[in-house]
PDB file of C-alpha atoms in Angstrom:
ATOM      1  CA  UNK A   1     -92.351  47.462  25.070  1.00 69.00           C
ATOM      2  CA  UNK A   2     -91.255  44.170  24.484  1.00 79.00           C
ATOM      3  CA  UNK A   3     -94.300  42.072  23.642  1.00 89.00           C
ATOM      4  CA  UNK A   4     -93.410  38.259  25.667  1.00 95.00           C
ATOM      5  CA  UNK A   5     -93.839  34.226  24.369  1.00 96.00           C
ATOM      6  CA  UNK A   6     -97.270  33.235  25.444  1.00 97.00           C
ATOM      7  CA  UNK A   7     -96.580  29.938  26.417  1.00 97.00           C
ATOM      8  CA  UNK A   8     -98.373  26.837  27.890  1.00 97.00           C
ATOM      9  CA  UNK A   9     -96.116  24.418  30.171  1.00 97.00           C
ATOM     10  CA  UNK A  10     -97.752  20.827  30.883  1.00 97.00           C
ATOM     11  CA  UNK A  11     -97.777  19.938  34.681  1.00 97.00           C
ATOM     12  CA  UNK A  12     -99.449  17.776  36.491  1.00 96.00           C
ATOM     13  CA  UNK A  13    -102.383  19.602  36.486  1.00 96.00           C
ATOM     14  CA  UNK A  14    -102.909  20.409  33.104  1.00 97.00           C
ATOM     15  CA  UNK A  15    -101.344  23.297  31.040  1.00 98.00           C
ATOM     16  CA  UNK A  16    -100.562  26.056  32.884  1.00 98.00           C
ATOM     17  CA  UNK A  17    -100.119  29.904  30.439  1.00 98.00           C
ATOM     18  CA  UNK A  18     -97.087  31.568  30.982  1.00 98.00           C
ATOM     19  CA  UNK A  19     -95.797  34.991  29.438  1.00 98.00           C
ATOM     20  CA  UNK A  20     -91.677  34.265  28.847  1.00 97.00           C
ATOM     21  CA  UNK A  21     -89.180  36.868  27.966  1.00 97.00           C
ATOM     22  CA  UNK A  22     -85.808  35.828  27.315  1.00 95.00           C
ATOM     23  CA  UNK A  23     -82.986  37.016  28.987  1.00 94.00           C
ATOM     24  CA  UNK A  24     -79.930  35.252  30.908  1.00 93.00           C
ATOM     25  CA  UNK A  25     -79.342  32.313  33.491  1.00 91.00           C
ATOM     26  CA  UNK A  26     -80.450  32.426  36.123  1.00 93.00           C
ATOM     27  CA  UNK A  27     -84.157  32.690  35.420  1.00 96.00           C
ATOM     28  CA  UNK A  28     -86.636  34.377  37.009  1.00 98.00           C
ATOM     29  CA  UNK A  29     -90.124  32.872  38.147  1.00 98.00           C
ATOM     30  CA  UNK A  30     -93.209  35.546  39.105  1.00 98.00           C
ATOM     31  CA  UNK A  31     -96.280  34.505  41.108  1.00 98.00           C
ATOM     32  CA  UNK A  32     -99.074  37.004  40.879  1.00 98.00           C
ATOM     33  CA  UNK A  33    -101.930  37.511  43.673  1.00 96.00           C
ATOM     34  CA  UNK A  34    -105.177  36.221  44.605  1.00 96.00           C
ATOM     35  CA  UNK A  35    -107.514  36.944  41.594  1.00 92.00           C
ATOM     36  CA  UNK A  36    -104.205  38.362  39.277  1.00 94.00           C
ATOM     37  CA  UNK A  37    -102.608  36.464  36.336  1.00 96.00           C
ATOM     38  CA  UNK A  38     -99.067  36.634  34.927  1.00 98.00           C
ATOM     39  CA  UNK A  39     -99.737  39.769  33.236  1.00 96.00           C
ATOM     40  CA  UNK A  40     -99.599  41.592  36.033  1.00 96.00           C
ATOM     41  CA  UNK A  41     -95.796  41.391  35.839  1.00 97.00           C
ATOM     42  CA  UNK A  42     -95.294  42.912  32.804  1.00 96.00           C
ATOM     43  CA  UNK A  43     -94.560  46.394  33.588  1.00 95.00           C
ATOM     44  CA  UNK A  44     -91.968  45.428  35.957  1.00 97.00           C
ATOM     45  CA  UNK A  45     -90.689  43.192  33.700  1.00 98.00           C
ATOM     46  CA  UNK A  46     -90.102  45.582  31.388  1.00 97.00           C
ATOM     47  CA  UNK A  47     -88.842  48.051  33.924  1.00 97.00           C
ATOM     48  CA  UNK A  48     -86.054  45.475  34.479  1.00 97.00           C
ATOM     49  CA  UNK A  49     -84.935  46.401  31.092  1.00 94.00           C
ATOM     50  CA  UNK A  50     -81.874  44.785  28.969  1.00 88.00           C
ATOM     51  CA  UNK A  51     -79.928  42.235  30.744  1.00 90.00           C
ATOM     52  CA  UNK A  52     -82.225  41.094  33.028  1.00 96.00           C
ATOM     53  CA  UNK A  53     -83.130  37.446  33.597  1.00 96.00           C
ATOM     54  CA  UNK A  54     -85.204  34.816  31.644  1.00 96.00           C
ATOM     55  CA  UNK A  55     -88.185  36.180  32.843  1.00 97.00           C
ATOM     56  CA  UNK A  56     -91.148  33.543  33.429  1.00 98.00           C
ATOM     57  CA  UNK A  57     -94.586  34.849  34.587  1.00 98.00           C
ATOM     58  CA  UNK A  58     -97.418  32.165  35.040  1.00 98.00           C
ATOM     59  CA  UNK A  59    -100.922  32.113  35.832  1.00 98.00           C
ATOM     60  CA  UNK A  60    -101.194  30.098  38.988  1.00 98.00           C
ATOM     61  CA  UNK A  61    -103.955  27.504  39.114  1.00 98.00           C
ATOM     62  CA  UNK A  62    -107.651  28.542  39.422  1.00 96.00           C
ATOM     63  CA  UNK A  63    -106.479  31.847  37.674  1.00 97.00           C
ATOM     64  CA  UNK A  64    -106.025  33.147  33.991  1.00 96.00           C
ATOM     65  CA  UNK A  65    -106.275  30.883  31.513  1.00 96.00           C
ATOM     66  CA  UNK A  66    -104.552  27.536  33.659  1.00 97.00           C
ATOM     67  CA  UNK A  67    -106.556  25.311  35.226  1.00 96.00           C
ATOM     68  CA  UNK A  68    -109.277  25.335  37.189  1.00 94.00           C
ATOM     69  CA  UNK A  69    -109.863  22.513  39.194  1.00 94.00           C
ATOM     70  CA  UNK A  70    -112.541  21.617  41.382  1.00 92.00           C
ATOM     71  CA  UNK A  71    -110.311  21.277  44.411  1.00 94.00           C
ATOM     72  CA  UNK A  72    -106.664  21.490  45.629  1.00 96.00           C
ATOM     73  CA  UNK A  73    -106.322  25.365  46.320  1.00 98.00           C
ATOM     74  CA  UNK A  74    -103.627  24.101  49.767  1.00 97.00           C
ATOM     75  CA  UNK A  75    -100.622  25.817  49.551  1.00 98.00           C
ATOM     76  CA  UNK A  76     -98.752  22.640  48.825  1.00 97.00           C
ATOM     77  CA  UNK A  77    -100.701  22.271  45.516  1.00 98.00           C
ATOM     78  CA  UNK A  78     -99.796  25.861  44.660  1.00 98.00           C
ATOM     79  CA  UNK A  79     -95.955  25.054  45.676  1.00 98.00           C
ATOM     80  CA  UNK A  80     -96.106  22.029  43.960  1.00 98.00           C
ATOM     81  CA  UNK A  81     -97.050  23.336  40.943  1.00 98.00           C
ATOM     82  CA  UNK A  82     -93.878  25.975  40.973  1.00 98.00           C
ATOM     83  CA  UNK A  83     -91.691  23.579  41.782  1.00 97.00           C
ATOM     84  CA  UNK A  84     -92.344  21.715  38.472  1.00 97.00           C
ATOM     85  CA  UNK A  85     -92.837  24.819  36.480  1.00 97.00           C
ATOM     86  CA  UNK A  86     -88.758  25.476  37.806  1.00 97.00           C
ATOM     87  CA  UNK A  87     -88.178  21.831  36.346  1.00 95.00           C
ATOM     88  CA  UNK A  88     -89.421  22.378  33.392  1.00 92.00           C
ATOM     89  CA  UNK A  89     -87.472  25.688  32.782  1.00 89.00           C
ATOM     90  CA  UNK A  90     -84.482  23.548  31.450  1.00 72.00           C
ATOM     91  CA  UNK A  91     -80.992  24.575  32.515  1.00 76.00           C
ATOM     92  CA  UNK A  92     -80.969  22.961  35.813  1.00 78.00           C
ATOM     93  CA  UNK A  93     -80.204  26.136  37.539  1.00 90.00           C
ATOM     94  CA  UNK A  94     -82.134  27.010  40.932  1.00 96.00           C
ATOM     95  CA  UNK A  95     -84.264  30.412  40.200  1.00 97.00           C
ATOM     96  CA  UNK A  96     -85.073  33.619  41.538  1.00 98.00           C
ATOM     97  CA  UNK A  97     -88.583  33.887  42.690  1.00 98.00           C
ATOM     98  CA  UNK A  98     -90.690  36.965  42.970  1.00 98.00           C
ATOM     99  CA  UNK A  99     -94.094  36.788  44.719  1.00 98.00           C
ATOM    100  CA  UNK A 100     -96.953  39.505  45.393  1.00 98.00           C
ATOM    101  CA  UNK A 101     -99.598  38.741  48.098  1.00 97.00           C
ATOM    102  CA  UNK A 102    -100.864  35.010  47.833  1.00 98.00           C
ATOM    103  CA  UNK A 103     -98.191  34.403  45.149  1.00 98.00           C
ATOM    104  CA  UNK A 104     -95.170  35.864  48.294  1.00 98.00           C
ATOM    105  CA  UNK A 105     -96.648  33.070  50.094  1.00 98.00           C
ATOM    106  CA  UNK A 106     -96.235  30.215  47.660  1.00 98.00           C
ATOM    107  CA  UNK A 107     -92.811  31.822  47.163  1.00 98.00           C
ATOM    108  CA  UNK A 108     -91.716  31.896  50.288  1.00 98.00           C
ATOM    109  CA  UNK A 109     -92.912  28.708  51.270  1.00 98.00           C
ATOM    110  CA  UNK A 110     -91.264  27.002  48.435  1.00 98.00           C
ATOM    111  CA  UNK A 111     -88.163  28.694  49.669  1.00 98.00           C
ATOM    112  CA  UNK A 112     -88.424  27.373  52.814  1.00 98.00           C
ATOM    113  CA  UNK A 113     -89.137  23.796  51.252  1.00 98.00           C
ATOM    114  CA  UNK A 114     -87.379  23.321  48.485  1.00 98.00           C
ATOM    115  CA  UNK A 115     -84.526  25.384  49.035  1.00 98.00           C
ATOM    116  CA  UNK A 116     -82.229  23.769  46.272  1.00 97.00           C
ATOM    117  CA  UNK A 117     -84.468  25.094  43.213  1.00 97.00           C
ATOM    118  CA  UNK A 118     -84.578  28.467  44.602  1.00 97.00           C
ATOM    119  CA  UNK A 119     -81.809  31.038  43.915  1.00 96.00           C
ATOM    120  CA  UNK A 120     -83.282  33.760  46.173  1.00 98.00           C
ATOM    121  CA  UNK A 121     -86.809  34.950  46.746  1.00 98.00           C
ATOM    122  CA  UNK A 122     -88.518  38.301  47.010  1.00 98.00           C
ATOM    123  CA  UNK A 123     -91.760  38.744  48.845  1.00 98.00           C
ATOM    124  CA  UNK A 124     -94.100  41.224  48.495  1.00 98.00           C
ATOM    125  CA  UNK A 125     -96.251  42.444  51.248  1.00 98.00           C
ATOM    126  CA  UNK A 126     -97.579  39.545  52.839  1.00 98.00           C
ATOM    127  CA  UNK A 127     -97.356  38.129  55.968  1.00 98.00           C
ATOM    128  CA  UNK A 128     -96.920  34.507  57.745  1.00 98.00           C
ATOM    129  CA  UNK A 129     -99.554  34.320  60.059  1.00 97.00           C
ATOM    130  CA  UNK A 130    -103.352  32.881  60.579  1.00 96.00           C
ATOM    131  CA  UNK A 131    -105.780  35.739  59.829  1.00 95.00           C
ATOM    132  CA  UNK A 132    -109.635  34.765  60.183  1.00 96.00           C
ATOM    133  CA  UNK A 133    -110.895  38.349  59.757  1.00 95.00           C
ATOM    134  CA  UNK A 134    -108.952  38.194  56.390  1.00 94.00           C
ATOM    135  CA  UNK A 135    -110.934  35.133  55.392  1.00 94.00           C
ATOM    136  CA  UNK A 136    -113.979  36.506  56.411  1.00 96.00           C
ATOM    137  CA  UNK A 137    -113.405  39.636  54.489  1.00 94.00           C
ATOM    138  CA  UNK A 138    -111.718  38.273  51.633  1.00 93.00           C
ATOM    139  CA  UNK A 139    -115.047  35.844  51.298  1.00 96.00           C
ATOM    140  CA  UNK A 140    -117.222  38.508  51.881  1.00 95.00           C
ATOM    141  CA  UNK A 141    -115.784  40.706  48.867  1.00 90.00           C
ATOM    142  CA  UNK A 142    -115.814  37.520  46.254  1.00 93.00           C
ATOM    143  CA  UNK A 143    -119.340  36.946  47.054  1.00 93.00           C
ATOM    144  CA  UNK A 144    -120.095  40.794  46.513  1.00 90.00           C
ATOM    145  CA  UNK A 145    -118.606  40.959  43.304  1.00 89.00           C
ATOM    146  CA  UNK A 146    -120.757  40.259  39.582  1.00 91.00           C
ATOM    147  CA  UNK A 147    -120.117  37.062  38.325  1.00 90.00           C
ATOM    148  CA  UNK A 148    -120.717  38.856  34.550  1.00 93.00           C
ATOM    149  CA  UNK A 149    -120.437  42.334  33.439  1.00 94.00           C
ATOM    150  CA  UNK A 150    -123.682  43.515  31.110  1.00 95.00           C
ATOM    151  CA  UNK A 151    -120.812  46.019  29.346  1.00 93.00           C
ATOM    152  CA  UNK A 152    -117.652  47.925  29.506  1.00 90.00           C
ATOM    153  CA  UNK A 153    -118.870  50.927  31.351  1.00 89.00           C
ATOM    154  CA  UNK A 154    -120.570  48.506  34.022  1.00 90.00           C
ATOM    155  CA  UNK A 155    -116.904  46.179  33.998  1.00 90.00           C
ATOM    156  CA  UNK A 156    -115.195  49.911  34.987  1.00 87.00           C
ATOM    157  CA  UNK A 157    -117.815  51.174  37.526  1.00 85.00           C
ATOM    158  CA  UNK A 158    -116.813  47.918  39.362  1.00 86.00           C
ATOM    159  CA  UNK A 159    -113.295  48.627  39.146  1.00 83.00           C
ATOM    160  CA  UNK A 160    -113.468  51.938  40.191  1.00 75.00           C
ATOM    161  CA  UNK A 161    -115.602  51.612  42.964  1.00 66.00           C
ATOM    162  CA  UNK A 162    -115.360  47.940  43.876  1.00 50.00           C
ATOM    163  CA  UNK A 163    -113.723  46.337  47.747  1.00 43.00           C
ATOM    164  CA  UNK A 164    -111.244  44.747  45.257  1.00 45.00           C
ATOM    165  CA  UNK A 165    -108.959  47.272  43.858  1.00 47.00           C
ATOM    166  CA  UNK A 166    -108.385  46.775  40.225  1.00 49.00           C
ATOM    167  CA  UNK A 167    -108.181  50.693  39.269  1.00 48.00           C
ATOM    168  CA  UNK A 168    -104.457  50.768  38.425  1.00 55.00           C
ATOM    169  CA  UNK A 169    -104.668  50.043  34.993  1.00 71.00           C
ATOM    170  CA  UNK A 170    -107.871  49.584  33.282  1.00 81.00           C
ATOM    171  CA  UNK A 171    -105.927  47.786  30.061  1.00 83.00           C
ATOM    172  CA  UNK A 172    -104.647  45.751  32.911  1.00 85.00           C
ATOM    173  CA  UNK A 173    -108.351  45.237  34.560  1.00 88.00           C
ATOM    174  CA  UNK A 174    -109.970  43.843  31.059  1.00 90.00           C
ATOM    175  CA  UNK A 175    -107.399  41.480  30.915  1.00 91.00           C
ATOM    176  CA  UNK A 176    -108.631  39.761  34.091  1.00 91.00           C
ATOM    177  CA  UNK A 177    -112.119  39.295  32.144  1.00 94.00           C
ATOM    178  CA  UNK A 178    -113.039  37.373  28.956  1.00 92.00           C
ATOM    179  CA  UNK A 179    -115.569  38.696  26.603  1.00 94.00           C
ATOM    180  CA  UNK A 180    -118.797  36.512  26.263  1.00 94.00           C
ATOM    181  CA  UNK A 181    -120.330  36.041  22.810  1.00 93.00           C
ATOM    182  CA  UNK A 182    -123.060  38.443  24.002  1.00 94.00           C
ATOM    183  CA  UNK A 183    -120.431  41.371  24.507  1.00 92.00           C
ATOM    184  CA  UNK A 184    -120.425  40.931  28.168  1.00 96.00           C
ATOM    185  CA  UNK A 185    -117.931  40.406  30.650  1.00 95.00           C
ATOM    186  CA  UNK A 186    -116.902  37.274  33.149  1.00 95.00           C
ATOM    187  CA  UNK A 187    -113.978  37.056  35.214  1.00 93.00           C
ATOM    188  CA  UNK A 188    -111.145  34.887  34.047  1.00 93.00           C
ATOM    189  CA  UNK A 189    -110.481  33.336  38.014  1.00 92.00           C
ATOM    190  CA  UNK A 190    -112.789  31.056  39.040  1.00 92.00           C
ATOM    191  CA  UNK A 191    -114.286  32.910  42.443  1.00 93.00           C
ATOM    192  CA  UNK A 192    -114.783  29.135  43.788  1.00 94.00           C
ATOM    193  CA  UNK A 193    -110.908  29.079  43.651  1.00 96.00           C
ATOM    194  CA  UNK A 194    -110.342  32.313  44.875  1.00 96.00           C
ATOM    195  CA  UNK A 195    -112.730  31.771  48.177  1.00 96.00           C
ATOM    196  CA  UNK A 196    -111.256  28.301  48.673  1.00 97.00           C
ATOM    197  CA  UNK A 197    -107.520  29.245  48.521  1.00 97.00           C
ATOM    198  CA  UNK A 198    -108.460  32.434  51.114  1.00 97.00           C
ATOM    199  CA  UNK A 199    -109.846  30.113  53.398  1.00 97.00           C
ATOM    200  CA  UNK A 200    -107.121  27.027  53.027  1.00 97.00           C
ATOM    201  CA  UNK A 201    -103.883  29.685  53.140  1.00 97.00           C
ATOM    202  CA  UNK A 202    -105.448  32.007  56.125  1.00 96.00           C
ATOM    203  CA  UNK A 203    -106.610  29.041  58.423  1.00 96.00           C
ATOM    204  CA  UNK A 204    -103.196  28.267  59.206  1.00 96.00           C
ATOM    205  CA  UNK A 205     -99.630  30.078  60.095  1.00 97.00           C
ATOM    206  CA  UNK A 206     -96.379  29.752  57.929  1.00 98.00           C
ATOM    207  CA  UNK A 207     -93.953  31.074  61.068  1.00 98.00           C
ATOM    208  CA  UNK A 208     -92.300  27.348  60.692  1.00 98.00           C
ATOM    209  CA  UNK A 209     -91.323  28.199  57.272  1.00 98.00           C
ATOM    210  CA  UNK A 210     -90.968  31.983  57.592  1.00 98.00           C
ATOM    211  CA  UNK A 211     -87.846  31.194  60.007  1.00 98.00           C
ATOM    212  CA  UNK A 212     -86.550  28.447  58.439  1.00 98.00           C
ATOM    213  CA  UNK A 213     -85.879  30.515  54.609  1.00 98.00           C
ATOM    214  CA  UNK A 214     -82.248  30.585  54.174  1.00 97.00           C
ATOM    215  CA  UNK A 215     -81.346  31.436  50.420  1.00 98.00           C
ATOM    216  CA  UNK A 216     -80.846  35.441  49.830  1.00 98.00           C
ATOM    217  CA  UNK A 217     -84.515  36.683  50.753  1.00 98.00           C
ATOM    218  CA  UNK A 218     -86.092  39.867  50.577  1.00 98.00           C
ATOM    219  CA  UNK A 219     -89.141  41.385  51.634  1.00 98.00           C
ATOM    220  CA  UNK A 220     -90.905  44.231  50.527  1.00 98.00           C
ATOM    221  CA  UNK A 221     -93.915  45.774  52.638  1.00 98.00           C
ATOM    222  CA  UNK A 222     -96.165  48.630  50.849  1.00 97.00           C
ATOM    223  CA  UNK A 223     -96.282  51.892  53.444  1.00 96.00           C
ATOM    224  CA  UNK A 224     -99.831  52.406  52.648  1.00 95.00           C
ATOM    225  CA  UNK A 225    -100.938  48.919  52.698  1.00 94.00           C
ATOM    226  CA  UNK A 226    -103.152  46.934  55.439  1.00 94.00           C
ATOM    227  CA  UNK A 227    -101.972  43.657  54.092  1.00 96.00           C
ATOM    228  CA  UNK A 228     -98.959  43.536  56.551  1.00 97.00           C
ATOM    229  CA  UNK A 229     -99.609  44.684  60.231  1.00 96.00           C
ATOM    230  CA  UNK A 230     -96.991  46.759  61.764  1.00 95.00           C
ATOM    231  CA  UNK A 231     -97.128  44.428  64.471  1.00 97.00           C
ATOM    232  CA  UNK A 232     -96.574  41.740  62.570  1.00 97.00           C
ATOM    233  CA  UNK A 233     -93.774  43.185  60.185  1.00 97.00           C
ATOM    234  CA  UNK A 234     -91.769  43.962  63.314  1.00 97.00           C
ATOM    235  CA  UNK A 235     -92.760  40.261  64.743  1.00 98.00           C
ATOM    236  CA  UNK A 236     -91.605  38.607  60.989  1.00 98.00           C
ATOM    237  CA  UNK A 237     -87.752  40.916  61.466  1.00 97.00           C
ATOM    238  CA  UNK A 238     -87.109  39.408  64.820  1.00 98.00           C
ATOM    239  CA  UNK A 239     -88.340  35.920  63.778  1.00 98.00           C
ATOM    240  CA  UNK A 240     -86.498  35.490  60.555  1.00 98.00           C
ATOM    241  CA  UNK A 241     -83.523  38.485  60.442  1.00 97.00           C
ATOM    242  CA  UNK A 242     -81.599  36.714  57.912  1.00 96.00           C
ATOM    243  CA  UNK A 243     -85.132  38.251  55.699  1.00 98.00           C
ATOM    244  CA  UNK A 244     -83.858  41.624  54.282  1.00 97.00           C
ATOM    245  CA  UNK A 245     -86.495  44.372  54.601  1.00 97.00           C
ATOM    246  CA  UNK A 246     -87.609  47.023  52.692  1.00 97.00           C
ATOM    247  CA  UNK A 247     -90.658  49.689  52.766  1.00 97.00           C
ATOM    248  CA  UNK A 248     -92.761  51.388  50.417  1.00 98.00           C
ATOM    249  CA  UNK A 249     -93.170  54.530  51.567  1.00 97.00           C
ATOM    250  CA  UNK A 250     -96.709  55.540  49.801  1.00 96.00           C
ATOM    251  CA  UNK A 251     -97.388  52.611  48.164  1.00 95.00           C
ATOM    252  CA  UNK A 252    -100.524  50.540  48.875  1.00 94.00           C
ATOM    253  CA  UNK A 253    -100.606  46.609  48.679  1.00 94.00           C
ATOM    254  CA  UNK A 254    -100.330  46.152  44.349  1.00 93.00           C
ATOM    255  CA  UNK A 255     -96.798  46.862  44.695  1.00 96.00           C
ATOM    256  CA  UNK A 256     -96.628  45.718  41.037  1.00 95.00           C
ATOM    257  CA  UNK A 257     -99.122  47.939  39.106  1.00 92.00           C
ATOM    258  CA  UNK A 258     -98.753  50.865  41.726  1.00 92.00           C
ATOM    259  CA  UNK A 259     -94.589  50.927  41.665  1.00 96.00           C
ATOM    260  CA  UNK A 260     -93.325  48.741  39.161  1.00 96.00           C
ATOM    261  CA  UNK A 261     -90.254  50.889  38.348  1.00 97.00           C
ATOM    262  CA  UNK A 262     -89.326  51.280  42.144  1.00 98.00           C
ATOM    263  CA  UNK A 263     -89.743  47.220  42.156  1.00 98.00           C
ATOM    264  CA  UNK A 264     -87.736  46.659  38.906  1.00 98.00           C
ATOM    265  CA  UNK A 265     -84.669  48.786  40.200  1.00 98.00           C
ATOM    266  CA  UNK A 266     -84.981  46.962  43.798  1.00 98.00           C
ATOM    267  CA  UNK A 267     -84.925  43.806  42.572  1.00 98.00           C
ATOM    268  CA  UNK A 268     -82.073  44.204  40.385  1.00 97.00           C
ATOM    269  CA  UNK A 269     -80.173  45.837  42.550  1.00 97.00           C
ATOM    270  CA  UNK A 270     -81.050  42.774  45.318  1.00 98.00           C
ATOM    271  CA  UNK A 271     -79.937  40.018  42.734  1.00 97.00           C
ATOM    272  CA  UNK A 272     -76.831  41.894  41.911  1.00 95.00           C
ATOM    273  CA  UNK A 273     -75.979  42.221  45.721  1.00 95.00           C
ATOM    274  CA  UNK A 274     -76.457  37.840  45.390  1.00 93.00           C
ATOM    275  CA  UNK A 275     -74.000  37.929  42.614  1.00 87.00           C
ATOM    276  CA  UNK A 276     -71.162  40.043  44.540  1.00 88.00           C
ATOM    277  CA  UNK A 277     -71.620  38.233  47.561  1.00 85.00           C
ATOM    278  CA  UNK A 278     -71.106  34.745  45.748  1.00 79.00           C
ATOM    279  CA  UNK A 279     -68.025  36.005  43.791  1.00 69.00           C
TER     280      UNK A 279
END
């Protein structure tokens, strides 16, 4: 496995930590879920194997080891803070973007917005619309779960058994956790910023946006997964059907830890559909 640059990138907000693996133009830029960080990227990364893209995974703000401000979890502070993460990439080249849950919503958004930095997107199994019962139970889980872990074996009893679903990896889990001088646990996300973006990105719908994406899009929807109605799936097709689709037949909503090989081969095989079209 190719071991990546941990970086950090100064933006407006402070210094945000990115994992970078080098690769060709044009980049790509990942944007992990509520409560993730960018290393939840890397076995898709990897799966996209030699000759794939500048690869640029970041923690987004509130999560990891970026920033963690008291406010500003609005989706426009989480698009803003892509867009000048793409600036500061370099070679002036719009990106591809790859998003998972909250992080398909910043991407798609910023595709909608800021169409000239974006290449194409891919967004993964999220949906447009407003969703109170989401923010309700989204809240609801975040104030369930430990603030700090007494030890290891009480860190994976959580994991195993907890609302949130972090038992695809367990390397993968730890990472989301610091170690405290005492040899306990603590999450890495602040759960202020994870209950505050919830309620600020499932108040309101992104239809507008959803229909107005027009660089090479794709979305990805897992089978098993309750993230994305059926209803609303079919309602996001008629809406936007310049939005390729795609299903995960068995896969639940961490489309990323659960299939990243299946991901790695779709996505390359979506980018190098972009590059035949353009030639």
């Amino acid at each position: 496995m190719t071991e990546p640059e941990e970086r950090f990138i100064a933006l407006s907000s402070g210094a945000f930590r990115t994992l970078d693996w080098p690769g060709r133009s044009p980049s790509a830029v990942f944007l992990h879920g509520l409560s993730g960080l960018a290393d939840v990227w890397r076995s898709t990364v990897e799966a996209l194997g030699d000759g794939r893209p500048h690869c640029v995974c970041v923690d987004q703000r509130g999560h990891g080891h970026s920033p963690r401000p008291k406010s500003g979890y609005a989706i426009g502070r989480y698009v803003q803070d892509a867009k000048e993460l793409i600036n500061q990439l370099g070679d002036g080249r719009p990106v591809h973007v790859v998003g998972h849950s909250m992080g398909a919503r910043v991407a798609f958004v910023l595709a909608a917005r800021a169409p000239l930095l974006v290449q194409s997107v891919a967004i993964l199994d999220i949906g447009p619309e407003q969703w109170q019962a989401n923010i309700e139970e989204g809240v609801a889980a975040f104030d369930r779960m430990p603030q700090r872990f007494a030890s290891r074996t009480d860190a994976l009893a959580f994991a195993s058994h907890g609302r949130l679903g972090f038992v695809a990896d367990e390397a993968m889990f730890f990472r989301r956790l610091r170690t405290v001088p005492d040899g306990s646990f603590e999450w890495l996300a602040d759960k202020g910023a994870l209950k505050a973006t919830v309620r600020s990105h499932r108040a309101r719908n992104y239809w507008r946006d959803w229909g107005n994406i027009r660089v090479p899009a794709l979305f990805v929807r897992g089978g098993d997964s309750a993230e994305v109605r059926p209803e609303i799936a079919a309602k996001m097709r008629a809406v936007n059907r310049h939005v390729r689709y795609e299903e995960f037949a068995g896969v639940a909503h961490n489309i990323p830890l659960l299939a990243p090989d299946r991901l790695a081969a779709t996505l390359k095989a979506f980018w190098q559909t972009i590059e035949a079209e353009r030639t």
